[in-house]
XYZ file of C-alpha atoms in Angstrom:
536
model
C 0.000 0.000 0.000
C 1.361 3.417 -0.870
C 2.068 5.694 2.036
C -0.608 8.101 3.145
C 0.976 11.465 2.475
C -2.019 13.384 3.772
C -1.343 12.274 7.363
C 0.864 14.568 9.264
C 2.939 13.475 12.216
C 3.672 15.615 15.160
C 7.022 15.027 16.774
C 7.595 16.297 20.285
C 10.820 18.237 20.401
C 13.306 17.017 22.991
C 13.330 18.953 26.187
C 16.568 20.397 27.443
C 17.142 20.573 31.212
C 18.572 23.567 32.873
C 21.621 23.336 35.106
C 19.538 23.776 38.267
C 17.174 20.959 37.210
C 20.083 18.628 36.579
C 21.543 19.420 40.016
C 18.137 18.860 41.618
C 17.763 15.504 39.858
C 21.228 14.448 40.978
C 20.514 15.539 44.539
C 17.306 13.495 44.598
C 19.150 10.500 43.178
C 21.769 10.717 45.927
C 19.066 10.915 48.586
C 17.382 7.866 47.022
C 13.952 9.405 46.471
C 14.098 10.395 42.806
C 12.865 6.980 41.544
C 13.853 8.214 38.109
C 10.562 10.034 37.934
C 11.977 12.252 35.262
C 11.918 9.301 32.898
C 8.159 9.224 33.182
C 8.058 12.719 31.794
C 9.378 11.414 28.510
C 7.116 8.417 28.049
C 5.375 9.062 24.762
C 1.690 8.512 24.218
C 0.647 5.195 22.676
C -0.235 6.925 19.406
C 3.216 8.341 19.198
C 5.054 5.200 20.351
C 6.865 4.720 17.077
C 8.145 8.256 16.972
C 9.068 8.255 20.590
C 11.271 5.223 20.568
C 14.300 5.576 22.608
C 17.357 3.439 23.159
C 19.521 2.794 26.166
C 23.253 2.919 25.642
C 26.270 3.045 27.834
C 28.208 6.192 27.281
C 31.377 6.792 29.319
C 30.267 4.368 32.005
C 26.745 5.890 32.371
C 23.407 4.356 31.435
C 21.997 7.023 29.099
C 18.520 7.202 27.583
C 18.894 8.455 24.048
C 16.311 9.697 21.550
C 16.229 8.778 17.924
C 18.618 11.582 17.210
C 20.999 10.178 19.883
C 20.527 13.205 22.059
C 20.639 12.262 25.755
C 17.369 12.812 27.596
C 18.514 11.466 30.959
C 21.594 9.774 32.375
C 21.279 7.255 35.205
C 24.560 7.542 37.046
C 25.791 4.173 38.288
C 26.610 4.076 41.994
C 29.590 1.882 41.189
C 31.011 4.405 38.762
C 30.885 7.625 40.768
C 33.927 8.822 38.880
C 31.611 9.625 35.968
C 30.377 12.706 37.720
C 31.356 15.949 36.136
C 33.065 17.128 39.327
C 34.837 13.815 40.097
C 38.322 15.216 39.649
C 37.593 18.122 41.928
C 36.077 15.817 44.538
C 39.087 13.498 44.511
C 41.433 16.411 44.829
C 39.538 17.636 47.865
C 39.608 14.171 49.458
C 43.355 13.935 48.892
C 43.915 17.288 50.556
C 41.785 16.297 53.544
C 43.572 12.934 53.893
C 46.947 14.662 53.874
C 45.759 17.075 56.522
C 44.427 14.204 58.663
C 47.804 12.444 58.470
C 49.565 15.598 59.626
C 47.231 15.930 62.614
C 47.637 12.241 63.489
C 51.420 12.511 63.397
C 51.371 15.609 65.591
C 49.052 13.907 68.098
C 51.261 10.792 68.184
C 54.375 12.870 68.892
C 52.612 14.814 71.650
C 51.222 11.627 73.203
C 54.673 10.011 73.301
C 55.963 12.841 75.508
C 53.351 12.305 78.218
C 52.541 8.583 78.089
C 53.707 5.267 76.655
C 50.131 4.348 75.709
C 48.510 5.000 72.357
C 46.057 7.910 72.242
C 42.390 6.784 71.977
C 41.984 8.797 68.759
C 44.823 6.842 67.141
C 43.204 3.418 67.253
C 43.464 1.314 64.102
C 39.779 1.602 63.238
C 39.885 5.378 63.480
C 43.061 5.600 61.418
C 41.230 3.995 58.489
C 38.743 6.843 58.212
C 40.940 8.880 55.901
C 41.137 6.030 53.369
C 37.416 5.800 52.623
C 34.931 2.931 52.976
C 36.756 0.698 50.489
C 39.912 0.656 52.600
C 37.954 0.207 55.840
C 36.131 -2.850 54.539
C 39.180 -4.426 52.940
C 40.302 -7.440 54.921
C 44.033 -7.538 55.462
C 45.609 -10.998 55.614
C 46.964 -11.921 59.037
C 50.738 -11.899 59.163
C 52.528 -12.706 62.459
C 55.703 -11.153 61.100
C 53.941 -7.877 60.362
C 52.297 -7.820 63.788
C 55.630 -8.489 65.481
C 57.340 -5.767 63.443
C 54.704 -3.181 64.281
C 54.818 -4.097 67.944
C 58.575 -3.866 68.251
C 58.569 -0.519 66.514
C 56.468 1.086 69.219
C 57.900 4.257 70.629
C 58.490 2.858 74.112
C 60.479 -0.137 72.898
C 63.772 1.712 72.929
C 63.769 3.539 76.268
C 65.003 7.117 76.530
C 68.310 8.594 75.386
C 69.157 11.956 76.947
C 71.703 14.529 75.851
C 73.100 16.931 78.454
C 74.285 20.488 78.009
C 77.914 19.368 77.964
C 77.271 16.614 75.420
C 77.030 13.716 77.868
C 74.636 10.956 76.772
C 72.622 8.743 79.115
C 70.281 5.856 78.423
C 67.269 4.916 80.554
C 65.286 1.784 79.790
C 61.560 1.168 80.000
C 61.603 0.318 83.731
C 63.320 3.578 84.726
C 61.249 6.154 86.582
C 61.183 9.893 86.046
C 63.551 10.400 88.970
C 66.305 8.486 87.158
C 67.103 11.421 84.892
C 67.241 14.059 87.590
C 70.573 15.818 87.902
C 72.060 18.514 90.050
C 71.527 22.061 88.900
C 74.743 23.273 90.470
C 77.469 20.750 89.763
C 80.265 23.287 90.235
C 79.103 24.055 93.769
C 79.004 20.348 94.606
C 82.492 19.816 93.220
C 83.779 22.706 95.279
C 82.170 21.298 98.410
C 83.748 17.917 97.751
C 87.302 19.275 97.561
C 87.186 21.913 100.254
C 86.192 19.406 102.959
C 89.389 17.343 102.711
C 93.031 17.946 103.380
C 95.643 18.527 100.715
C 97.246 15.127 101.329
C 94.008 13.187 100.830
C 93.140 15.319 97.810
C 96.259 14.087 96.056
C 95.240 10.457 96.559
C 91.741 10.638 95.094
C 92.579 10.457 91.363
C 94.353 7.141 91.827
C 91.190 5.038 91.844
C 90.668 2.806 89.982
C 93.479 2.670 87.416
C 96.613 4.487 88.606
C 99.038 3.461 91.304
C 100.035 5.595 94.303
C 103.051 7.837 93.909
C 104.085 7.505 97.549
C 104.900 4.394 99.510
C 101.812 2.356 100.338
C 102.870 1.863 103.933
C 103.302 5.618 104.404
C 99.829 6.344 103.052
C 98.258 3.545 105.123
C 99.856 4.993 108.240
C 98.416 8.367 107.327
C 94.949 6.880 106.787
C 95.105 4.948 110.061
C 95.861 8.183 111.875
C 92.416 9.433 110.721
C 90.543 6.536 112.269
C 88.007 7.746 114.862
C 88.242 6.715 118.460
C 87.092 3.188 119.168
C 84.065 4.509 121.017
C 83.009 6.572 117.997
C 83.865 3.689 115.704
C 81.495 1.349 117.531
C 78.782 4.024 117.498
C 79.115 4.501 113.745
C 79.163 0.738 113.259
C 75.990 0.343 115.296
C 74.278 3.087 113.274
C 75.330 1.363 110.073
C 73.936 -1.981 111.226
C 70.603 -0.449 112.274
C 70.009 1.807 109.277
C 72.302 1.208 106.299
C 72.820 -2.563 106.424
C 69.266 -3.161 105.178
C 70.361 -1.897 101.775
C 73.797 -3.517 101.610
C 75.314 -5.767 104.287
C 78.613 -7.324 103.215
C 79.608 -7.826 106.875
C 77.311 -9.205 109.550
C 77.016 -7.641 112.963
C 78.936 -10.270 114.884
C 81.783 -10.286 112.367
C 81.965 -6.497 112.360
C 82.204 -6.036 116.123
C 84.023 -9.248 117.054
C 86.722 -9.538 114.410
C 86.768 -7.014 111.571
C 86.717 -3.696 113.432
C 88.951 -4.827 116.351
C 91.409 -6.296 113.845
C 91.756 -2.988 111.998
C 92.409 -1.062 115.215
C 94.814 -3.702 116.498
C 96.889 -3.540 113.306
C 96.845 0.258 113.435
C 98.081 0.172 117.033
C 100.881 -2.204 116.102
C 101.983 0.050 113.265
C 101.879 3.074 115.563
C 104.056 1.316 118.143
C 106.501 0.315 115.423
C 106.812 3.910 114.305
C 107.524 4.922 117.887
C 110.234 2.265 118.309
C 112.594 1.846 115.311
C 114.080 -1.389 116.694
C 110.681 -3.049 116.978
C 109.849 -1.797 113.518
C 112.798 -3.641 111.979
C 111.843 -6.798 113.831
C 108.216 -6.555 112.653
C 109.215 -6.040 109.032
C 111.375 -9.154 109.181
C 108.510 -11.220 110.644
C 106.174 -12.736 107.995
C 103.319 -12.900 110.524
C 103.311 -9.161 111.194
C 99.784 -7.711 111.466
C 99.062 -5.267 108.653
C 95.942 -3.628 107.400
C 94.990 -4.308 103.816
C 94.251 -1.101 101.835
C 90.855 -2.408 100.729
C 90.008 -3.541 104.257
C 90.651 0.030 105.388
C 88.506 1.273 102.511
C 85.700 -1.047 103.615
C 85.795 0.296 107.155
C 85.914 3.957 106.069
C 82.960 3.485 103.696
C 81.095 1.747 106.522
C 81.820 4.740 108.787
C 80.649 7.091 106.016
C 77.290 5.322 105.743
C 76.939 5.256 109.523
C 77.511 9.009 109.746
C 75.310 9.694 106.741
C 72.344 7.880 108.325
C 73.005 9.069 111.873
C 69.784 10.761 112.975
C 71.684 12.958 115.422
C 73.677 14.555 112.589
C 72.422 16.843 109.801
C 71.789 15.309 106.366
C 74.805 14.976 104.084
C 77.094 15.980 106.938
C 80.818 16.693 106.669
C 81.812 13.717 108.819
C 80.236 11.292 106.358
C 81.953 13.012 103.449
C 85.303 12.933 105.260
C 85.149 9.178 105.826
C 84.062 8.660 102.235
C 87.139 10.532 100.975
C 89.391 8.434 103.194
C 87.794 5.239 101.893
C 88.133 6.461 98.328
C 91.823 7.114 98.915
C 92.394 3.714 100.531
C 90.662 2.000 97.610
C 93.149 3.595 95.208
C 96.190 2.263 97.041
C 95.861 -1.079 95.314
C 94.792 -1.672 91.716
C 91.493 -3.538 91.906
C 92.054 -5.541 88.713
C 95.354 -7.180 89.596
C 94.559 -9.355 92.600
C 91.063 -8.651 93.978
C 89.949 -9.997 97.331
C 86.735 -10.158 99.326
C 87.655 -6.789 100.821
C 87.660 -5.304 97.299
C 84.089 -6.424 96.613
C 82.947 -5.238 100.026
C 84.522 -1.805 99.586
C 83.066 -1.308 96.086
C 79.595 -2.342 97.235
C 79.666 0.072 100.180
C 80.997 2.841 97.929
C 78.091 2.318 95.491
C 75.615 2.378 98.387
C 77.020 5.698 99.585
C 76.633 7.115 96.055
C 73.007 6.078 96.129
C 72.263 7.925 99.400
C 74.568 10.954 99.266
C 72.037 13.277 97.638
C 72.629 15.135 94.381
C 76.386 15.035 94.785
C 76.353 11.504 93.357
C 73.808 10.162 90.912
C 72.202 6.743 90.651
C 74.273 6.239 87.498
C 77.501 6.086 89.477
C 75.936 3.750 92.038
C 74.846 1.384 89.252
C 78.267 1.554 87.601
C 80.272 0.895 90.784
C 77.953 -1.925 91.880
C 78.257 -3.517 88.437
C 82.025 -3.227 88.849
C 81.721 -4.997 92.194
C 79.766 -7.792 90.503
C 82.494 -8.220 87.883
C 85.136 -8.411 90.612
C 82.937 -10.952 92.420
C 82.892 -13.067 89.279
C 86.666 -12.805 89.111
C 87.052 -14.456 92.510
C 84.323 -17.033 91.831
C 81.606 -15.818 94.178
C 78.894 -16.757 91.689
C 79.825 -20.430 92.043
C 78.977 -22.158 95.289
C 82.063 -22.217 97.496
C 81.144 -25.497 99.191
C 82.247 -27.315 96.036
C 85.840 -26.273 96.750
C 85.819 -27.772 100.269
C 86.148 -24.403 102.026
C 85.430 -24.145 105.729
C 81.762 -23.459 106.594
C 82.449 -19.952 107.901
C 84.139 -18.884 104.656
C 81.375 -20.491 102.587
C 78.678 -18.523 104.428
C 80.684 -15.305 104.143
C 81.146 -15.687 100.377
C 77.478 -16.612 99.854
C 76.275 -13.610 101.830
C 78.547 -11.223 99.975
C 77.543 -12.514 96.551
C 73.786 -12.272 97.114
C 74.140 -8.801 98.592
C 75.972 -7.618 95.472
C 73.568 -9.459 93.173
C 70.440 -8.017 94.806
C 71.835 -4.472 94.847
C 72.985 -4.695 91.222
C 69.590 -5.893 89.984
C 67.849 -3.186 92.009
C 69.988 -0.406 90.487
C 69.571 -1.878 87.012
C 65.806 -2.002 87.324
C 65.656 1.569 88.636
C 67.612 2.878 85.629
C 66.277 0.496 83.011
C 69.689 -0.975 82.224
C 70.825 -4.599 82.025
C 72.213 -6.192 85.204
C 75.820 -7.330 85.329
C 75.065 -11.047 85.529
C 72.320 -13.457 84.533
C 70.967 -16.199 86.747
C 71.966 -18.939 84.302
C 75.622 -18.455 85.304
C 74.950 -18.753 89.050
C 74.807 -21.803 91.285
C 75.719 -20.080 94.552
C 73.375 -21.136 97.324
C 71.679 -18.755 99.734
C 73.419 -18.316 103.093
C 71.888 -19.957 106.125
C 68.758 -18.113 107.242
C 69.563 -17.330 110.875
C 66.235 -15.513 111.319
C 64.015 -18.374 110.135
C 61.105 -19.246 112.431
C 58.203 -21.704 112.566
C 54.577 -20.645 112.477
C 51.672 -22.322 114.250
C 51.366 -24.900 111.467
C 55.024 -25.869 111.709
C 55.921 -24.182 108.434
C 59.271 -22.419 108.026
C 59.003 -18.642 107.820
C 61.899 -16.873 106.131
C 63.651 -13.966 107.768
C 64.278 -10.515 106.310
C 67.541 -11.334 104.520
C 66.261 -14.525 102.905
C 63.182 -12.626 101.737
C 65.436 -9.906 100.286
C 67.565 -12.406 98.339
C 64.468 -14.284 97.123
C 62.923 -11.082 95.820
C 66.115 -10.179 93.999
C 66.533 -13.580 92.386
C 62.941 -14.556 91.580
C 61.186 -11.227 91.038
C 63.587 -8.354 90.390
C 65.549 -10.363 87.855
C 62.357 -11.670 86.229
C 61.029 -8.135 85.808
C 64.407 -7.047 84.473
C 64.515 -9.888 81.943
C 61.013 -9.079 80.734
C 61.237 -5.302 80.480
C 64.869 -4.544 79.653
C 65.424 -6.964 76.779
C 65.389 -5.708 73.187
C 62.187 -7.640 72.386
C 59.105 -6.282 74.123
C 57.350 -8.749 76.453
C 54.008 -10.287 75.622
C 50.966 -9.516 77.699
C 50.897 -13.069 79.042
C 54.451 -12.595 80.349
C 53.414 -9.434 82.186
C 50.465 -11.233 83.746
C 52.703 -14.106 84.869
C 55.133 -11.733 86.587
C 52.253 -9.880 88.222
C 50.926 -13.182 89.526
C 54.307 -14.060 91.048
C 54.552 -10.681 92.760
C 51.096 -10.921 94.257
C 51.626 -14.456 95.503
C 54.629 -13.439 97.604
C 53.583 -12.768 101.197
C 55.493 -11.570 104.220
C 56.272 -14.111 106.916
C 53.955 -13.993 109.903
C 56.907 -13.161 112.157
C 57.803 -10.142 110.050
C 55.718 -6.994 110.467
C 56.457 -4.230 107.958
C 53.859 -1.974 109.600
C 54.148 -2.054 113.378
C 51.548 -0.739 115.789
C 51.593 0.342 119.411
C 50.420 -3.128 120.374
C 53.880 -4.412 119.406
C 55.450 -2.364 122.183
C 57.023 1.052 122.418
C 60.526 -0.283 121.790
C 59.507 -1.629 118.394
C 57.006 1.089 117.576
C 59.519 3.912 118.073
C 62.491 2.023 116.651
C 63.920 3.735 113.595
C 65.657 0.498 112.643
C 62.409 -1.490 112.530
C 60.642 1.294 110.669
C 63.364 1.539 108.026
C 63.562 -2.215 107.591
C 59.790 -2.505 107.304
C 59.619 0.284 104.750
C 62.420 -1.263 102.700
C 60.738 -4.669 102.662
C 57.321 -3.266 101.766
C 58.822 -1.394 98.816
C 60.003 -4.626 97.222
C 56.467 -5.419 96.108
C 55.840 -1.849 94.976
C 59.000 -1.740 92.864
C 58.185 -5.110 91.279
C 54.701 -3.948 90.355
């Protein structure tokens, strides 16, 4: 049939949307309530279906409804292809700028947090750190890698401790267990140095630089005679010794009370008296020098006694703090220690003197720092290793008295060394795997009502040092950070340790006035109670 040319067709011209209408359509689509209602506006009437045919094509990643003349009537933007938006580039640029700014703020917050705490700031949790990467990065599951977890953990800011740099260029390291007081230093070092040198005589001043490497320029016997002339009277000596036993021996006791008053102190004064009588009588002096059994004071034995006097005067409640008498005896002990090179042929007296010297450094205020106490006590531990104190002396068939003396001295040095190391966050001088020295006999052991053995103060002190202080040191001062289970295990050990029933760290009036007002009992109780606090 020939076409009907008399019939006219009306074709609806395509409608063009304004910019505001397009923005409004896009806004409705984002909100989810547009329902593509605009498409309904372009549905042609049934009579005009043929002329109003449209096709759907994909143009640049968008589902576009096209007319016969391929002019887009409406574009359905795919939610998966948001980059097809006209302002995609601008949006991505803005997101990149905001992410960079977020990283800067996170870094600044992390640096600030590290100066006040070793814990991560709550705003720097892993889930919150993913915000700047968008939802795709937050939902992406990262494969579990033990190596990556271990690397991130060991790179935490508190894994290295603290390295300080002083005004004069001196560098100090403090580990994770060190407290804030470890880095405190004197503000007036010149004044302290002046006080140190003005309180001693010119002769003693010349002897000080000899420790620990150089040898004395004068004859050793001449210097020993000079040092013996500065010994206090025997009455004052026994008073200082008693003060040391009551107050200072709790912290370091290389000599027991009976040994100090029955043999050590009387022996020093007896040898000094013999030397004095020899100087008064030249004939007797020649005879004494020819005799191999002549009584002489060892330089390091003199140093031990002078350091003991220094601690007794320092902790004498009747004297002012950091008094001149304590400093005077310390200088004499320091001089006596330099009369004999400690490395050549060390003895028990050498270890005793070094341990007492380190203890004085720990208590002498800002004149000496904890660093020097740790260093000298570590030196004492090395000397103790040199004479085999870390191995049990009973294996060498020594007499029982010598065995107990060597055991006591070793565990005193070991406990003090671990304590200083833990306070400064530095490794101790010796590990337990190299030690088989037994504890000395517990002379204070008692039995409770159930017949169980209750340890005394000294056995409790050595047990804490070996089982708890060293365990905490091994866990916190090693290069690899401890696991949380290790921390819980140490905490369990600390909490399980209890004081013996016979030992009362906190006395009351019911215990009697003699005990209640005793400074010795109070100091010993405080020292014992702090063992648990330090371990925690």
